[in-house]
Amino acid sequence: MVTQVISIIGQGYVGTAVALAAKHAGHKVIGIETHEKKIQDLSNIGYRVTSDYAEIKESDIIILAVPTPLNENREPDLSFIEAACTASKSHLRKNALIINESTSFPGTLRDFIAPILGDQFLYASAPERVDPANEEWNITNTPRLVGGLTPESTKRAKEFYQTIANEVIEVSSPEVAEAAKLFENTFRQVNIALVNEFAQIANRLGISTYETITAAGTKPYGFMKFLPSIGVGGHCIPIDPSYLSYRAGQAGLQAKFIELANQINQNMPEYVAMRIENEFGVKNKTIQIAGIAYKPNVSDIRESPAISLIHILRDMGAEVTWHDIHVKELDKESSNPISKVDIGIICTAHDGVDYSPWQSGLVIDVSTASNLGWPKFL
Ligand SMILES: NC(=O)c1ccc[n+]([C@@H]2O[C@H](COP(=O)([O-])OP(=O)(O)OC[C@H]3O[C@@H](n4cnc5c(N)ncnc54)[C@H](O)[C@@H]3O)[C@@H](O)[C@H]2O)c1
């Protein structure tokens, strides 16, 4: 293996994971991060993390792993990519390979990143697919898509990823790699919305959603099981599809499935709250929500639908507290121990939570966990 100098811009979830994998593979790694507190927190991580962009000057490869959120109009916000490129520009050596791992719409590498940096560099897109807290699939065993602007860029990007991933799949353009990442997450978003809609239909018809999904899942082909829930959260499923619909809109097409799926998923906290109100009443009741992170065993509360549920139930007159072993604070409120309440609601089922104080009361399970002992509400 050829040892290379790799700079990774953005030391968040993705950037640190890639940096550690590159370090482990024997490369020299430099992490660039603008958030001072994060730099301090990462001081013992095993490679250098700094805010000084001048330190990337010897790098063979510069990887962008910065946030790609939506702005207040729910449109792509590429300002972090722009800032990272602008700050790197004067420090790049000729023929450096710039790889974008940040999720974005097709055309971002060719039409946005390359024009900022100029034509003396090589460019490739290699979207990150890592799934936080997934114990089965990680950076090494998840196949990596790579698409370069030129055959030379693809070749060099491929050589690097072969040092950190078991399988590297070359695609014919960066646009295919960028679009594949968005389509994968759109597939999840649409199927989650479909099962969330089905849960509402099944409830109205008096049929068990879970039994029906399990029955459908016995078909050995042409069906994939998704579970209903309070909605989608995190910085991928609620956001990435909107990058695709934005790009479709620019090209004069309306992405109807994506828009509808967003609407259905975003409405789930309201739907759950209304059903609890209709079936049990919520006004003046004490309600505790367990698990406000968007998925099990992580502390990430970005876009978490459990937070919407807290607000909706409070607006309906309930006295709501929350418990999360991984989340310390939400809007200056701390996590409360699980305690006796009128209604306990499990939104996200982290491992190791003791729900026993709820044992004698009403418990509503809207999580995707399979073995909590209470009937599923959705
Ligand atoms: N987290 C995931 O599960 C995941 C999975 C696949 C893809 N992605 C994508 O990867 C990208 C990064 O996601 P993340 O979850 O690591 O985000 P994150 O917010 O955890 O980390 C991004 C880091 O970049 C830093 N940063 C922002 N601007 C910078 C700049 N100009 N220079 C240096 N550092 C800068 C931030 O301070 C932050 O620490 C996004 O495009 C995301 O959609 C994330």
Coordinates of C-alpha atoms and ligand atoms in Angstrom, one line a residue:
M1 CA 0.0 0.0 0.0
V2 CA 1.2 3.5 -0.8
T3 CA 1.1 5.7 2.3
Q4 CA -0.5 9.0 1.6
V5 CA -1.1 12.3 3.5
I6 CA -4.9 12.6 3.9
S7 CA -6.6 15.7 5.2
I8 CA -10.2 15.4 6.3
I9 CA -12.2 18.6 6.5
G10 CA -15.0 18.4 9.1
Q11 CA -14.4 16.3 12.2
G12 CA -17.9 15.3 13.0
Y13 CA -19.4 11.8 12.8
V14 CA -18.3 11.1 9.3
G15 CA -15.0 12.9 9.3
T16 CA -13.7 11.2 12.5
A17 CA -14.8 7.8 11.3
V18 CA -13.0 8.2 7.9
A19 CA -9.9 9.7 9.6
L20 CA -9.7 6.8 12.0
A21 CA -10.0 4.3 9.2
A22 CA -7.3 6.0 7.2
K23 CA -5.1 6.2 10.2
H24 CA -5.6 2.6 10.9
A25 CA -4.7 1.8 7.3
G26 CA -1.3 3.5 7.8
H27 CA -1.9 6.9 6.2
K28 CA -0.8 10.2 7.7
V29 CA -4.0 11.9 8.7
I30 CA -4.8 15.5 9.5
G31 CA -8.3 16.6 10.7
I32 CA -9.5 20.1 10.0
E33 CA -12.2 21.4 12.2
T34 CA -13.6 24.9 12.9
H35 CA -15.4 24.1 16.1
E36 CA -12.9 24.8 18.9
K37 CA -14.6 22.6 21.5
K38 CA -14.6 19.7 19.1
I39 CA -10.8 20.2 18.5
Q40 CA -10.3 20.0 22.3
D41 CA -12.5 16.9 22.6
L42 CA -10.6 15.2 19.9
S43 CA -7.1 16.0 21.3
N44 CA -6.5 12.3 22.2
I45 CA -8.0 10.7 19.1
G46 CA -4.7 9.5 17.7
Y47 CA -4.2 11.9 14.8
R48 CA -3.8 15.7 14.6
V49 CA -6.9 17.8 14.6
T50 CA -6.5 21.5 14.0
S51 CA -8.4 24.6 12.7
D52 CA -5.3 25.7 10.7
Y53 CA -6.0 25.0 7.0
A54 CA -2.3 25.7 6.2
E55 CA -1.6 22.3 7.6
I56 CA -3.2 20.6 4.6
K57 CA -0.5 21.8 2.2
E58 CA 1.4 18.5 1.9
S59 CA -1.8 16.5 1.5
D60 CA -2.2 14.0 -1.4
I61 CA -6.0 13.8 -0.7
I62 CA -8.4 16.3 0.8
I63 CA -11.7 14.8 1.9
L64 CA -14.7 17.0 2.5
A65 CA -17.0 15.8 5.3
V66 CA -18.9 18.9 6.3
P67 CA -22.6 19.3 7.0
T68 CA -25.1 19.6 4.1
P69 CA -28.3 20.7 5.9
L70 CA -31.4 22.4 4.5
N71 CA -32.1 26.1 4.9
E72 CA -35.2 27.6 6.4
N73 CA -37.0 27.1 3.0
R74 CA -36.0 23.4 3.2
E75 CA -33.6 23.9 0.2
P76 CA -30.0 22.6 0.1
D77 CA -27.5 24.7 2.1
L78 CA -24.1 24.2 0.5
S79 CA -22.5 27.0 2.6
F80 CA -20.3 24.6 4.6
I81 CA -18.9 23.0 1.5
E82 CA -18.3 26.5 0.0
A83 CA -16.6 27.7 3.2
A84 CA -14.4 24.5 3.3
C85 CA -13.4 24.9 -0.3
T86 CA -12.6 28.6 0.0
A87 CA -10.5 28.1 3.1
S88 CA -8.6 25.2 1.5
K89 CA -8.0 26.8 -1.9
S90 CA -4.7 28.6 -1.3
H91 CA -3.2 25.6 0.6
L92 CA -3.7 22.8 -1.9
R93 CA -0.7 21.4 -3.8
K94 CA -0.9 20.8 -7.5
N95 CA -2.6 17.5 -8.5
A96 CA -4.1 17.0 -5.0
L97 CA -7.2 14.8 -5.1
I98 CA -10.3 16.5 -3.7
I99 CA -13.0 14.0 -2.6
N100 CA -16.4 15.0 -1.5
E101 CA -18.0 12.6 1.0
S102 CA -20.7 15.1 2.1
T103 CA -24.1 14.2 0.9
S104 CA -25.4 16.5 -1.9
F105 CA -27.3 16.5 -5.2
P106 CA -25.9 15.4 -8.5
G107 CA -23.7 18.1 -10.0
T108 CA -22.3 19.3 -6.7
L109 CA -18.7 18.1 -7.4
R110 CA -18.6 19.2 -11.0
D111 CA -20.6 22.4 -10.9
F112 CA -20.0 23.7 -7.4
I113 CA -16.9 22.4 -5.8
A114 CA -14.5 22.2 -8.8
P115 CA -15.3 25.8 -10.0
I116 CA -14.4 27.2 -6.6
L117 CA -11.1 25.4 -6.4
G118 CA -10.0 25.4 -10.1
D119 CA -8.7 23.0 -12.7
Q120 CA -5.2 22.1 -11.3
F121 CA -6.7 19.5 -9.0
L122 CA -8.4 16.1 -9.4
Y123 CA -11.9 15.5 -8.1
A124 CA -14.0 12.5 -7.1
S125 CA -17.3 11.9 -5.3
A126 CA -17.4 9.1 -2.7
P127 CA -20.6 9.6 -0.7
E128 CA -20.4 8.3 2.9
R129 CA -22.9 5.6 3.7
V130 CA -22.0 4.9 7.3
D131 CA -24.9 4.3 9.7
P132 CA -24.3 5.4 13.3
A133 CA -24.6 2.7 15.9
N134 CA -25.0 0.0 13.3
E135 CA -23.1 -3.0 14.7
E136 CA -23.2 -5.0 11.5
W137 CA -22.3 -2.5 8.8
N138 CA -19.4 0.0 9.1
I139 CA -16.9 1.9 6.9
T140 CA -14.9 -1.2 6.2
N141 CA -17.6 -3.6 5.2
T142 CA -20.0 -1.2 3.5
P143 CA -19.2 -1.1 -0.2
R144 CA -17.9 2.3 -1.3
L145 CA -19.1 4.1 -4.5
V146 CA -16.5 6.2 -6.3
G147 CA -17.0 8.4 -9.3
G148 CA -14.3 10.8 -10.5
L149 CA -14.4 13.7 -12.9
T150 CA -11.6 12.1 -14.9
P151 CA -10.4 8.4 -15.2
E152 CA -7.2 9.5 -13.3
S153 CA -9.3 10.9 -10.4
T154 CA -11.4 7.8 -10.2
K155 CA -8.3 5.6 -10.2
R156 CA -6.7 7.5 -7.4
A157 CA -9.8 7.7 -5.3
K158 CA -10.4 4.0 -5.8
E159 CA -6.8 3.2 -4.7
F160 CA -7.3 5.2 -1.5
Y161 CA -10.7 3.6 -0.6
Q162 CA -9.3 0.2 -1.3
T163 CA -7.1 0.8 1.7
I164 CA -10.1 1.4 4.1
A165 CA -13.0 -0.5 2.5
N166 CA -13.3 -4.1 1.5
E167 CA -15.2 -3.3 -1.7
V168 CA -14.9 -0.2 -3.9
I169 CA -17.4 0.2 -6.7
E170 CA -16.5 2.4 -9.6
V171 CA -19.3 4.3 -11.3
S172 CA -19.1 6.3 -14.5
S173 CA -19.4 9.8 -13.1
P174 CA -19.6 11.7 -9.8
E175 CA -23.2 12.4 -10.6
V176 CA -24.1 8.7 -10.4
A177 CA -22.4 8.4 -7.1
E178 CA -24.1 11.5 -5.7
A179 CA -27.5 10.4 -7.1
A180 CA -27.1 6.9 -5.8
K181 CA -26.6 8.1 -2.2
L182 CA -29.7 10.3 -2.4
F183 CA -31.8 7.5 -4.0
E184 CA -30.8 5.0 -1.3
N185 CA -32.0 7.3 1.4
T186 CA -35.1 8.3 -0.6
F187 CA -35.9 4.6 -0.9
R188 CA -35.9 4.4 2.9
Q189 CA -37.8 7.6 3.4
V190 CA -40.6 6.6 0.9
N191 CA -41.0 3.1 2.3
I192 CA -41.1 4.4 5.9
A193 CA -43.8 6.8 4.9
L194 CA -45.7 4.0 3.1
V195 CA -45.7 1.8 6.2
N196 CA -46.6 4.8 8.4
E197 CA -49.6 5.4 6.1
F198 CA -50.4 1.7 6.2
A199 CA -50.4 1.8 10.0
Q200 CA -53.0 4.5 9.9
I201 CA -55.2 2.6 7.4
A202 CA -54.8 -0.7 9.4
N203 CA -55.8 1.1 12.7
R204 CA -58.9 2.5 11.0
L205 CA -59.8 -0.9 9.7
G206 CA -59.2 -2.6 13.0
I207 CA -56.3 -4.8 11.6
S208 CA -53.0 -5.3 13.3
T209 CA -50.2 -3.5 11.4
Y210 CA -47.5 -5.7 12.8
E211 CA -49.3 -9.0 12.1
T212 CA -50.0 -7.8 8.5
I213 CA -46.4 -6.7 7.9
T214 CA -45.1 -10.0 9.3
A215 CA -47.5 -11.9 7.1
A216 CA -46.5 -9.9 4.0
G217 CA -42.9 -10.5 5.0
T218 CA -43.3 -14.3 4.5
K219 CA -43.3 -13.7 0.7
P220 CA -39.8 -14.7 -0.2
Y221 CA -39.4 -12.1 -3.0
G222 CA -40.5 -8.6 -4.0
F223 CA -41.2 -7.4 -0.4
M224 CA -39.0 -5.6 2.1
K225 CA -40.1 -5.1 5.7
F226 CA -40.2 -1.6 7.1
L227 CA -41.7 -0.8 10.5
P228 CA -44.0 2.1 11.5
S229 CA -42.8 4.7 13.9
I230 CA -43.2 8.2 15.3
G231 CA -41.5 9.5 12.1
V232 CA -37.9 9.9 10.8
G233 CA -35.1 11.9 12.3
G234 CA -31.3 12.5 12.1
H235 CA -29.5 14.3 9.3
C236 CA -30.1 11.8 6.5
I237 CA -33.6 10.4 5.9
P238 CA -35.5 13.7 6.6
I239 CA -33.0 15.7 4.6
D240 CA -31.3 13.9 1.8
P241 CA -34.5 13.2 -0.3
S242 CA -35.1 17.0 -0.3
Y243 CA -31.7 17.4 -2.1
L244 CA -33.0 15.2 -4.8
S245 CA -36.4 16.9 -5.1
Y246 CA -34.6 20.3 -5.2
R247 CA -32.5 19.1 -8.1
A248 CA -35.5 17.6 -9.8
G249 CA -37.3 20.9 -9.4
Q250 CA -34.4 22.8 -11.0
A251 CA -34.7 20.4 -13.9
G252 CA -38.5 21.2 -14.2
L253 CA -39.8 18.0 -12.5
Q254 CA -41.8 17.7 -9.3
A255 CA -40.6 14.9 -7.0
K256 CA -44.1 13.9 -5.9
F257 CA -43.2 10.8 -3.9
I258 CA -40.6 12.6 -1.9
E259 CA -42.9 15.5 -1.1
L260 CA -45.7 13.2 0.0
A261 CA -43.3 11.0 2.0
N262 CA -42.0 14.0 3.8
Q263 CA -45.5 15.1 4.6
I264 CA -46.6 11.7 5.9
N265 CA -43.5 11.2 8.1
Q266 CA -43.6 14.8 9.5
N267 CA -47.3 14.3 10.4
M268 CA -46.7 11.2 12.5
P269 CA -46.2 13.0 15.9
E270 CA -49.5 14.8 15.3
Y271 CA -51.2 11.6 14.3
V272 CA -49.9 9.7 17.4
A273 CA -50.8 12.6 19.7
M274 CA -54.3 12.8 18.3
R275 CA -54.9 9.1 18.6
I276 CA -53.7 9.2 22.3
E277 CA -56.0 12.1 22.9
N278 CA -59.0 10.3 21.3
E279 CA -58.4 7.0 23.0
F280 CA -57.2 8.1 26.4
G281 CA -57.3 11.9 26.7
V282 CA -54.2 13.9 27.5
K283 CA -55.3 17.1 29.2
N284 CA -53.8 17.5 32.6
K285 CA -52.3 14.0 32.4
T286 CA -48.7 13.3 33.4
I287 CA -46.9 11.9 30.4
Q288 CA -43.3 10.7 30.1
I289 CA -41.6 10.1 26.8
A290 CA -38.7 7.6 26.8
G291 CA -36.1 8.0 24.0
I292 CA -36.0 11.4 22.4
A293 CA -32.9 10.6 20.2
Y294 CA -34.0 9.9 16.6
K295 CA -32.8 6.2 16.8
P296 CA -31.7 3.6 19.4
N297 CA -28.4 3.9 21.1
V298 CA -27.3 7.3 19.8
S299 CA -27.5 10.7 21.4
D300 CA -28.4 12.5 18.1
I301 CA -31.7 14.5 18.5
R302 CA -31.5 16.4 15.2
E303 CA -34.9 16.4 13.5
S304 CA -36.1 13.9 16.1
P305 CA -39.9 13.5 15.8
A306 CA -40.1 12.7 19.6
I307 CA -39.3 16.3 20.2
S308 CA -42.3 17.4 18.1
L309 CA -44.4 14.9 20.1
I310 CA -43.4 16.6 23.4
H311 CA -44.4 20.0 22.1
I312 CA -47.7 18.8 20.6
L313 CA -48.7 17.0 23.9
R314 CA -47.8 20.1 26.0
D315 CA -49.9 22.3 23.7
M316 CA -52.7 19.9 24.3
G317 CA -52.5 20.5 28.0
A318 CA -50.4 17.5 29.2
E319 CA -47.6 17.7 31.7
V320 CA -44.8 16.1 29.8
T321 CA -41.3 15.0 30.9
W322 CA -38.7 13.0 29.0
H323 CA -36.1 10.4 29.7
D324 CA -33.1 9.5 27.5
I325 CA -30.0 7.8 28.8
H326 CA -28.0 9.2 25.9
V327 CA -29.3 12.8 25.8
K328 CA -28.3 15.1 28.6
E329 CA -30.2 18.2 27.7
L330 CA -33.0 19.5 25.4
D331 CA -33.8 23.3 25.5
K332 CA -32.2 23.6 28.9
E333 CA -34.3 20.7 30.3
S334 CA -32.5 17.6 31.6
S335 CA -33.4 14.0 31.2
N336 CA -35.7 12.8 34.1
P337 CA -35.5 9.3 35.5
I338 CA -38.3 7.0 34.4
S339 CA -41.0 7.5 37.0
K340 CA -44.6 6.7 37.6
V341 CA -46.9 8.7 35.3
D342 CA -50.4 8.5 33.8
I343 CA -49.0 7.6 30.3
G344 CA -45.5 6.4 29.3
I345 CA -44.6 6.7 25.6
I346 CA -41.6 4.8 24.2
C347 CA -40.5 6.7 21.1
T348 CA -37.0 5.3 20.8
A349 CA -36.0 2.2 22.7
H350 CA -32.4 2.5 23.7
D351 CA -30.8 -0.7 25.1
G352 CA -30.5 -0.9 28.9
V353 CA -33.5 1.3 29.9
D354 CA -35.5 0.1 32.9
Y355 CA -39.2 0.9 32.3
S356 CA -40.3 -0.8 35.5
P357 CA -41.7 2.3 37.2
W358 CA -44.3 2.4 34.4
Q359 CA -45.3 -1.2 34.9
S360 CA -48.6 -0.6 36.5
G361 CA -49.7 2.3 34.2
L362 CA -50.5 2.9 30.5
V363 CA -47.6 2.4 28.2
I364 CA -47.7 3.3 24.5
D365 CA -45.0 1.8 22.4
V366 CA -44.4 3.6 19.1
S367 CA -40.8 2.5 18.8
T368 CA -39.5 0.0 16.2
A369 CA -38.1 -2.3 18.9
S370 CA -39.5 -5.8 18.9
N371 CA -39.4 -7.1 22.4
L372 CA -40.5 -4.6 25.0
G373 CA -43.6 -6.5 26.2
W374 CA -46.3 -3.9 25.4
P375 CA -48.6 -4.1 22.4
K376 CA -47.5 -1.9 19.5
F377 CA -49.6 1.3 19.2
L378 CA -49.0 1.7 15.5
Ligands
LIG1 N1 -23.9 11.1 10.2 C1 -24.2 10.2 9.3 O1 -24.8 9.2 9.7 C2 -23.9 10.4 7.9 C3 -23.9 9.3 7.0 C4 -23.7 9.5 5.7 C5 -23.4 10.7 5.2 N2 -23.4 11.8 6.0 C6 -23.1 13.1 5.4 O2 -21.8 13.5 5.8 C7 -21.7 14.9 5.9 C8 -21.2 15.2 7.3 O3 -22.1 14.7 8.3 P1 -21.7 14.5 9.8 O4 -22.8 13.7 10.4 O5 -20.3 14.0 10.0 O6 -21.9 16.0 10.3 P2 -21.4 16.6 11.7 O7 -22.2 17.8 11.9 O8 -21.3 15.5 12.7 O9 -19.9 17.0 11.4 C9 -19.5 18.0 10.5 C10 -18.3 18.8 11.1 O10 -17.8 19.7 10.2 C11 -17.4 20.8 10.9 N3 -17.3 21.9 9.9 C12 -18.3 22.7 9.4 N4 -17.8 23.6 8.6 C13 -16.4 23.4 8.5 C14 -15.4 24.0 7.8 N5 -15.6 25.0 7.0 N6 -14.1 23.6 8.0 C15 -13.9 22.6 8.9 N7 -14.8 21.9 9.6 C16 -16.1 22.4 9.4 C17 -18.4 21.0 12.0 O11 -18.0 21.8 13.0 C18 -18.6 19.5 12.4 O12 -17.8 19.1 13.4 C19 -23.1 15.5 5.6 O13 -23.1 15.8 4.3 C20 -24.0 14.3 5.9 O14 -25.2 14.4 5.3 C21 -23.7 11.7 7.3

